[in-house]
Amino acid sequence: MDEFYGRTGTVLHIDLTTGTATPEHPDETVYERYLGGRGLAGHYLHPFADREYTDPELPLLIFTGPLTGTDSPTSGRGTILSRSPLTGAVCDGSIGGGLPTRLKKAGYDGLVITGRAEKPCGIEINDRDVRVVETSLWGTDSDAVLHGLEQRMPEDTSLACIGPAAENGSLLGSVAVDHRHGGVRGGLGLVWAAKNLKYLTVRGTGEVRVHDPAALKEAREAIVRLTMASPVLMGQYGFSRWGTGALFDLINSRRMLPTDNFQKTFFEQGAEVNAAALAELYKPRDHGCLGCHIHCRKIAQNGRSLPGFETMAHFTALIGNADPEAAMEAADLCGKLGLDPISAASTLACLREITGQDYTDKTLISSLRAMAEGGDLSKGALHLAQACGRPETAMTVKGLELPAFDPRGGYGLALAYAVSTRGGCHQRAYPISHEVLRKPVATDRFTFSGKARIIKLAEDAIAACDSMNACRLIFLAAGLEEYAKALTAVTGKDWSVQSLLEVGERTTVNERRMNAENGFDSTDDDLPERFFTEPGTSGGGVDVPPIDREEFLQALRNYYAVRGLDENGDPTTKTLQRLGLDR
């Protein structure tokens, strides 16, 4: 590690078939082109991106970025990436807690995990000591696994594992990281299960070298000043005080809170399950990832994590439930079973629309247990809707269930959903920032005008953020200009806004070409028909009409043009050559 700044220079390849760990030292140009995190992980996925999740050669990728483990604000992030068992598209999850930092301090920029162990196993990393060990923990829920490992591991060890859902073949299987720092969608937990990998532990005691500590201190102070001045992040009604659940009332008042499986966009009983109601009931304490001063996670007095905005909204408004304790139990059970709560709740909302049956607290919990045991519920909303002969009830894009923002309430959001490389996801471009939170500047949320270029640039910026591995939320206050200075201070290389955007563009286009090689085309860059034919819930001075389909399609064509794609949505030869992706 002493030879490098901001990185270790080592990517560790772990073959679970043989139990061997082999270090690789990538060429400097690879780091310059892909930076780290999501970008570098995508580079390693591409040669194998057409493999099925059951193929031992499909890599499971866990990567840090050059800022991970430094004093750069929100530097405790990392990336898990592979091909999604649920959608077949490239899929990543941003992870926090302490695992990315400790992986970096153990001496690794990333892990490339391939093969399949003969018996259930765990990977245990303690600095340069890397072992693949048999485990008897298969079949145990996530909390039991993590608590059990904590009893025999040093206190400064980070942990990740899958739960029964992935083991039982659920396409909604997620990954728990340091208890509730996963956020991994797309069934990536099933990639772990296919490799017979139950858990990963990481302990790192090294240090990440910084080229210019004084310049990093200056950059850090500038970023912290911006976040402290941000009402969204640090204000009286912001994330630091209430968690991301602070969005609940705002999104509901904007008439874009998905309710009753997106049949409505306003939840009448929202005040009973919003952030203030949860705080009154559960008296939470603050919690955050290593290296973060925002502390957007909230932990109840009994140790349960308060759900973030999307999980809480989906286990209340989306399924017609106004009981906060039932929602808390459902979210907690998803963590234990290793289920993606957004997809799980969306699948249950789809079933509720089809059957017309509401959930009680007991049937909600029993349905989630059934989802983790296999069957139609375990395959997600799209499969369930098709199996029931009601495909129009699946609120998905590219097979991935939509999060808790209705696209009829923001047309940039509608376009971002449609073109997202991992499917139904707003975080590829986060248009909520300007269409609702008015950051960095306000845009008219009910027009597609200018949105194609805005979404393209935002995708590039967030891909760069994911490759540095800073938290996306901090970009509601700071920007690439501030982070370019931090990155320059850490690495000793000159980084600018433009050079970071180029890395982000290369990352995004690489993902689109992987999807194209797996059969995705322009017909997949679309939304469920409901959004074009049914209005949302108007009121409170807000009119929510259906989206005009012709205007949407024109915005999609505009996006293809500014992104450098052909009419089929594939990267053109010129675009691939310009970004050096034709080799």
Coordinates of C-alpha atoms in Angstrom, one line a residue, residues 45-462:
L45 CA -17.9 -7.7 -15.2
H46 CA -18.0 -7.0 -18.9
P47 CA -16.2 -10.1 -20.2
F48 CA -18.6 -12.3 -18.3
A49 CA -21.8 -10.2 -18.4
D50 CA -23.7 -12.7 -20.5
R51 CA -23.3 -15.5 -17.9
E52 CA -26.3 -16.8 -15.9
Y53 CA -26.2 -16.3 -12.2
T54 CA -25.7 -20.0 -11.7
D55 CA -22.5 -20.0 -13.8
P56 CA -19.5 -20.2 -11.5
E57 CA -17.6 -17.9 -13.9
L58 CA -20.0 -15.0 -13.3
P59 CA -18.1 -12.7 -10.9
L60 CA -19.5 -11.3 -7.7
L61 CA -17.7 -7.9 -7.4
I62 CA -17.2 -5.9 -4.2
F63 CA -15.2 -2.7 -4.8
T64 CA -14.0 0.3 -2.9
G65 CA -13.1 3.7 -4.4
P66 CA -10.1 6.0 -4.1
L67 CA -11.8 8.1 -1.4
T68 CA -12.8 5.1 0.7
G69 CA -11.0 5.0 4.0
T70 CA -9.8 8.7 3.8
D71 CA -11.0 11.8 5.6
S72 CA -13.1 12.8 2.6
P73 CA -16.7 13.2 3.8
T74 CA -19.1 10.2 3.4
S75 CA -16.1 8.1 2.2
G76 CA -17.4 4.9 3.8
R77 CA -19.2 3.6 0.7
G78 CA -18.6 0.7 -1.6
T79 CA -20.2 -1.2 -4.5
I80 CA -21.5 -4.7 -4.9
L81 CA -22.1 -5.5 -8.6
S82 CA -23.0 -8.5 -10.8
R83 CA -25.6 -9.5 -13.3
S84 CA -29.1 -9.4 -11.7
P85 CA -30.8 -12.8 -11.3
L86 CA -34.1 -10.9 -11.2
T87 CA -33.8 -8.8 -14.4
G88 CA -30.8 -10.2 -16.3
A89 CA -29.5 -6.6 -16.4
V90 CA -26.3 -5.3 -14.9
C91 CA -27.0 -4.5 -11.3
D92 CA -25.2 -2.8 -8.4
G93 CA -25.8 -1.9 -4.8
S94 CA -24.2 0.9 -2.9
I95 CA -23.2 -0.4 0.5
G96 CA -22.0 1.4 3.7
G97 CA -21.4 0.5 7.3
G98 CA -17.7 -0.2 7.9
L99 CA -17.1 -2.9 5.3
P100 CA -15.8 -0.8 2.4
T101 CA -13.4 1.1 4.7
R102 CA -12.1 -2.1 6.3
L103 CA -11.7 -3.8 2.9
K104 CA -9.6 -0.9 1.7
K105 CA -7.5 -0.9 4.9
A106 CA -6.9 -4.6 4.6
G107 CA -5.1 -3.8 1.3
Y108 CA -7.7 -4.4 -1.4
D109 CA -9.3 -2.0 -3.9
G110 CA -11.8 -4.8 -4.7
L111 CA -12.8 -8.4 -4.6
V112 CA -13.5 -10.5 -7.7
I113 CA -15.3 -13.7 -6.4
T114 CA -15.9 -16.6 -8.8
G115 CA -16.4 -20.3 -8.6
R116 CA -18.6 -22.4 -6.4
A117 CA -17.7 -24.0 -3.1
E118 CA -18.6 -27.6 -2.7
K119 CA -20.2 -26.8 0.7
P120 CA -21.6 -23.7 2.2
C121 CA -18.7 -21.4 3.1
G122 CA -17.6 -18.0 4.3
I123 CA -14.8 -15.7 3.3
E124 CA -12.7 -14.3 6.2
I125 CA -10.3 -11.5 5.5
N126 CA -7.9 -10.2 8.2
D127 CA -5.5 -7.9 6.4
R128 CA -3.5 -10.1 4.1
D129 CA -4.8 -13.3 5.7
V130 CA -7.6 -14.6 3.4
R131 CA -9.4 -17.8 4.1
V132 CA -12.3 -19.7 2.6
V133 CA -13.9 -21.7 5.4
E134 CA -16.8 -24.1 5.6
T135 CA -19.7 -22.9 7.7
S136 CA -22.7 -24.4 9.5
L137 CA -24.6 -21.1 9.3
W138 CA -26.5 -22.0 6.1
G139 CA -30.2 -21.7 6.8
T140 CA -29.7 -19.1 9.5
D141 CA -31.3 -15.7 9.3
S142 CA -29.1 -12.6 8.7
D143 CA -29.3 -11.2 12.2
A144 CA -28.4 -14.6 13.8
V145 CA -25.4 -14.9 11.4
L146 CA -24.1 -11.4 12.1
H147 CA -24.6 -11.7 15.8
G148 CA -22.9 -15.1 15.8
L149 CA -19.9 -13.8 13.8
E150 CA -19.6 -10.8 16.1
Q151 CA -19.1 -13.0 19.1
R152 CA -15.9 -14.6 17.7
M153 CA -14.5 -11.7 15.6
P154 CA -12.5 -8.7 16.8
E155 CA -14.7 -5.7 17.4
D156 CA -13.3 -3.8 14.4
T157 CA -14.5 -6.4 11.9
S158 CA -17.2 -5.8 9.3
L159 CA -19.7 -8.4 8.2
A160 CA -21.9 -9.2 5.2
C161 CA -24.2 -12.2 4.6
I162 CA -27.2 -13.5 2.9
G163 CA -30.4 -14.8 4.5
P164 CA -32.8 -17.7 3.9
A165 CA -34.4 -15.9 1.0
A166 CA -31.4 -16.2 -1.3
E167 CA -30.6 -19.7 -0.1
N168 CA -34.1 -20.8 -1.1
G169 CA -33.7 -19.3 -4.6
S170 CA -35.7 -16.1 -4.1
L171 CA -35.1 -13.6 -6.9
L172 CA -35.6 -10.9 -4.3
G173 CA -32.7 -12.1 -2.2
S174 CA -30.6 -9.2 -0.8
V175 CA -27.4 -8.8 1.2
A176 CA -27.0 -7.6 4.8
V177 CA -24.0 -5.5 5.5
D178 CA -23.1 -4.6 9.1
H179 CA -26.8 -5.4 9.9
R180 CA -28.7 -2.8 7.9
H181 CA -26.2 -1.1 5.5
G182 CA -26.9 -3.3 2.4
G183 CA -29.4 -1.6 0.1
V184 CA -28.7 -4.4 -2.4
R185 CA -31.5 -4.9 -5.0
G186 CA -32.0 -7.1 -8.1
G187 CA -31.6 -10.4 -6.3
L188 CA -27.8 -10.1 -6.0
G189 CA -28.0 -12.2 -2.8
L190 CA -28.8 -15.1 -5.1
V191 CA -25.4 -14.7 -6.8
W192 CA -23.9 -15.4 -3.3
A193 CA -26.1 -18.4 -2.8
A194 CA -25.3 -19.8 -6.2
K195 CA -21.6 -19.8 -5.1
N196 CA -22.5 -21.4 -1.8
L197 CA -21.2 -18.2 -0.1
K198 CA -23.0 -17.4 3.1
Y199 CA -20.9 -14.6 4.6
L200 CA -17.9 -12.3 4.2
T201 CA -16.0 -10.8 7.1
V202 CA -13.3 -8.1 6.7
R203 CA -10.9 -6.7 9.2
G204 CA -8.3 -4.2 8.0
T205 CA -5.7 -2.4 10.1
G206 CA -3.7 -0.6 7.4
E207 CA -3.9 3.1 6.4
V208 CA -4.9 4.6 3.1
R209 CA -2.2 7.0 2.0
V210 CA -3.2 10.5 1.1
H211 CA -1.0 12.6 -1.3
D212 CA -1.7 16.0 0.2
P213 CA -3.4 15.9 3.7
A214 CA -3.6 19.7 3.9
A215 CA -5.4 20.0 0.6
L216 CA -7.8 17.2 1.6
K217 CA -8.5 19.0 4.9
E218 CA -9.3 22.1 3.0
A219 CA -11.6 20.2 0.5
R220 CA -13.3 18.4 3.4
E221 CA -14.0 21.7 5.2
A222 CA -15.6 23.1 2.1
I223 CA -17.8 20.0 1.6
V224 CA -18.8 20.0 5.3
R225 CA -19.7 23.7 5.2
L226 CA -22.0 23.1 2.3
T227 CA -23.7 20.1 3.9
M228 CA -24.2 22.0 7.2
A229 CA -25.9 24.8 5.3
S230 CA -28.2 22.3 3.5
P231 CA -31.8 22.2 4.9
V232 CA -32.3 18.8 3.2
L233 CA -29.4 17.1 4.8
M234 CA -28.9 18.9 8.1
G235 CA -31.9 21.2 8.7
Q236 CA -34.7 21.0 11.2
Y237 CA -36.7 18.8 8.8
G238 CA -33.7 17.1 7.1
F239 CA -32.2 13.7 6.9
S240 CA -29.8 14.2 9.8
R241 CA -32.7 14.6 12.2
W242 CA -35.4 12.4 10.7
G243 CA -33.6 10.0 8.4
T244 CA -34.6 9.8 4.8
G245 CA -38.2 9.3 6.1
A246 CA -38.2 13.1 6.1
L247 CA -39.3 12.8 2.5
F248 CA -42.5 11.1 3.3
D249 CA -44.7 14.2 4.0
L250 CA -43.1 16.1 1.2
I251 CA -43.6 13.5 -1.5
N252 CA -47.2 12.9 -0.3
S253 CA -48.0 16.6 -0.4
R254 CA -46.6 16.7 -3.9
R255 CA -49.1 14.1 -4.8
M256 CA -46.5 11.6 -6.0
L257 CA -46.5 9.0 -3.2
P258 CA -47.3 5.6 -4.7
T259 CA -50.4 4.3 -3.1
D260 CA -52.4 1.1 -3.7
N261 CA -49.9 -0.2 -6.2
F262 CA -49.5 3.1 -8.0
Q263 CA -53.3 3.4 -8.6
K264 CA -53.2 6.5 -6.5
T265 CA -50.6 9.1 -5.6
F266 CA -51.7 10.3 -2.2
F267 CA -52.0 8.4 1.1
E268 CA -54.8 9.9 3.2
Q269 CA -53.4 8.4 6.4
G270 CA -49.8 9.6 5.8
A271 CA -49.6 11.5 9.1
E272 CA -50.0 8.2 11.0
V273 CA -46.8 6.7 9.5
N274 CA -44.5 9.6 8.6
A275 CA -41.1 10.3 10.2
A276 CA -42.5 12.3 13.1
A277 CA -44.9 9.5 13.9
L278 CA -42.1 7.0 13.9
A279 CA -39.9 9.2 16.1
E280 CA -42.7 9.6 18.6
L281 CA -43.3 5.9 18.8
Y282 CA -39.7 4.6 18.7
K283 CA -37.5 7.4 20.1
P284 CA -34.6 6.6 17.8
R285 CA -30.9 7.3 18.1
D286 CA -28.7 8.5 15.3
H287 CA -26.4 6.1 13.3
G288 CA -24.3 6.3 10.2
C289 CA -21.6 4.8 8.0
L290 CA -17.9 5.2 8.8
G291 CA -16.7 8.5 7.5
C292 CA -20.1 10.2 7.5
H293 CA -21.2 13.2 9.5
I294 CA -24.8 13.2 8.4
H295 CA -26.0 10.0 10.2
C296 CA -29.2 9.5 8.2
R297 CA -29.9 6.1 9.8
K298 CA -32.1 5.9 12.9
I299 CA -32.1 3.0 15.4
A300 CA -35.1 2.4 17.7
Q301 CA -34.6 1.8 21.4
N302 CA -35.1 -1.9 21.0
G303 CA -32.3 -2.1 18.4
R304 CA -34.5 -2.3 15.3
S305 CA -33.6 0.0 12.4
L306 CA -36.2 2.5 11.4
P307 CA -37.0 2.0 7.7
G308 CA -35.8 4.6 5.2
F309 CA -38.3 6.5 3.2
E310 CA -38.8 4.0 0.4
T311 CA -39.2 1.0 2.6
M312 CA -41.6 2.8 5.0
A313 CA -43.7 4.2 2.1
H314 CA -44.0 0.9 0.4
F315 CA -45.0 -1.0 3.5
T316 CA -47.6 1.6 4.2
A317 CA -49.1 3.6 1.3
L318 CA -48.2 1.1 -1.5
I319 CA -50.0 -1.8 0.2
G320 CA -52.8 0.3 1.9
N321 CA -51.4 -0.2 5.5
A322 CA -51.7 2.6 8.1
D323 CA -50.2 0.6 11.0
P324 CA -46.6 1.7 11.6
E325 CA -45.8 -1.3 13.8
A326 CA -46.9 -3.7 11.1
A327 CA -44.6 -1.8 8.7
M328 CA -41.7 -1.9 11.2
E329 CA -42.2 -5.6 11.6
A330 CA -42.3 -6.2 7.9
A331 CA -39.1 -4.1 7.3
D332 CA -37.3 -5.9 10.1
L333 CA -38.3 -9.3 8.9
C334 CA -37.0 -8.4 5.4
G335 CA -33.7 -7.7 7.0
K336 CA -33.6 -11.0 8.8
L337 CA -34.8 -13.1 5.8
G338 CA -32.5 -11.2 3.4
L339 CA -35.3 -9.8 1.2
D340 CA -35.1 -6.5 -0.8
P341 CA -37.9 -4.6 1.0
I342 CA -38.7 -2.4 -2.0
S343 CA -39.3 -5.3 -4.3
A344 CA -41.0 -7.4 -1.6
A345 CA -43.5 -4.7 -0.8
S346 CA -44.1 -4.0 -4.5
T347 CA -44.8 -7.7 -5.1
L348 CA -47.3 -7.8 -2.3
A349 CA -49.0 -4.6 -3.6
C350 CA -49.3 -6.3 -7.0
L351 CA -50.9 -9.4 -5.3
R352 CA -53.3 -7.1 -3.4
E353 CA -54.5 -5.4 -6.5
I354 CA -55.0 -8.8 -8.2
T355 CA -56.9 -10.5 -5.4
G356 CA -58.5 -7.4 -3.8
Q357 CA -57.5 -8.6 -0.3
D358 CA -56.0 -6.3 2.2
Y359 CA -53.2 -7.3 4.6
T360 CA -53.5 -7.7 8.3
D361 CA -50.4 -7.6 10.4
K362 CA -50.4 -11.5 10.5
T363 CA -51.0 -12.0 6.7
L364 CA -48.3 -9.4 5.9
I365 CA -45.7 -11.3 7.9
S366 CA -46.8 -14.7 6.6
S367 CA -46.7 -13.4 3.0
L368 CA -43.1 -12.3 3.5
R369 CA -42.1 -15.6 5.0
A370 CA -43.7 -17.4 2.0
M371 CA -41.7 -15.0 -0.3
A372 CA -38.5 -16.1 1.3
E373 CA -39.4 -19.8 1.0
G374 CA -39.9 -19.9 -2.8
G375 CA -42.9 -20.0 -5.1
D376 CA -44.5 -17.3 -7.2
L377 CA -44.1 -14.5 -4.6
S378 CA -40.3 -15.1 -4.5
K379 CA -39.9 -14.3 -8.2
G380 CA -41.1 -10.7 -8.0
A381 CA -44.0 -8.6 -9.2
L382 CA -43.5 -9.1 -13.0
H383 CA -43.5 -12.9 -12.7
L384 CA -46.4 -12.9 -10.3
A385 CA -48.5 -10.6 -12.5
Q386 CA -47.8 -12.6 -15.6
A387 CA -48.6 -15.9 -13.8
C388 CA -51.9 -14.5 -12.7
G389 CA -52.7 -13.2 -16.2
R390 CA -52.6 -9.6 -15.0
P391 CA -49.3 -8.2 -16.4
E392 CA -50.6 -4.6 -16.2
T393 CA -50.4 -4.8 -12.4
A394 CA -46.6 -5.2 -12.3
M395 CA -45.1 -1.8 -11.6
T396 CA -41.6 -2.6 -12.9
V397 CA -39.0 -1.3 -15.4
K398 CA -36.8 -4.0 -17.0
G399 CA -38.2 -6.3 -14.4
L400 CA -37.1 -4.3 -11.3
E401 CA -39.9 -3.0 -9.1
L402 CA -40.3 0.8 -8.9
P403 CA -39.3 2.7 -5.7
A404 CA -41.5 5.2 -3.8
F405 CA -41.8 8.0 -6.2
D406 CA -44.6 8.1 -8.8
P407 CA -43.3 9.2 -12.2
R408 CA -46.6 11.1 -13.0
G409 CA -45.4 13.6 -10.4
G410 CA -42.0 14.3 -12.1
Y411 CA -41.3 13.8 -15.8
G412 CA -37.5 13.8 -15.3
L413 CA -38.2 10.9 -12.9
A414 CA -40.2 9.2 -15.6
L415 CA -37.4 9.4 -18.1
A416 CA -34.8 8.4 -15.5
Y417 CA -36.8 5.3 -14.6
A418 CA -37.1 4.3 -18.2
V419 CA -33.4 4.6 -19.1
S420 CA -31.9 3.3 -15.9
T421 CA -29.4 0.6 -16.7
R422 CA -30.4 -1.5 -13.7
G423 CA -34.2 -1.1 -14.2
G424 CA -36.7 0.6 -12.0
C425 CA -34.4 2.9 -10.1
H426 CA -34.4 6.7 -9.5
Q427 CA -30.9 6.8 -8.1
R428 CA -29.1 6.5 -11.4
A429 CA -30.0 10.2 -12.0
Y430 CA -31.9 11.3 -8.8
P431 CA -34.2 13.8 -10.5
I432 CA -36.0 14.2 -7.2
S433 CA -33.2 16.6 -6.3
H434 CA -34.3 19.3 -8.8
E435 CA -37.9 18.4 -9.4
V436 CA -38.9 18.2 -5.8
L437 CA -36.0 19.4 -3.5
R438 CA -35.1 22.2 -5.9
K439 CA -31.4 21.4 -5.8
P440 CA -29.2 22.6 -7.4
V441 CA -31.8 24.6 -9.3
A442 CA -35.6 24.1 -9.5
T443 CA -37.0 22.6 -12.7
D444 CA -40.7 22.3 -13.8
R445 CA -41.6 18.8 -12.8
F446 CA -44.4 18.5 -15.2
T447 CA -42.5 19.0 -18.4
F448 CA -39.9 17.0 -20.4
S449 CA -38.3 20.1 -21.7
G450 CA -34.5 19.9 -21.1
K451 CA -34.8 16.8 -19.1
A452 CA -33.0 14.5 -21.6
R453 CA -29.7 16.4 -21.2
I454 CA -30.3 16.9 -17.4
I455 CA -30.8 13.1 -16.9
K456 CA -27.7 12.3 -19.0
L457 CA -25.5 14.6 -17.1
A458 CA -26.9 13.5 -13.8
E459 CA -26.3 9.9 -14.6
D460 CA -22.7 10.7 -15.4
A461 CA -22.2 12.6 -12.2
I462 CA -23.7 9.9 -10.0

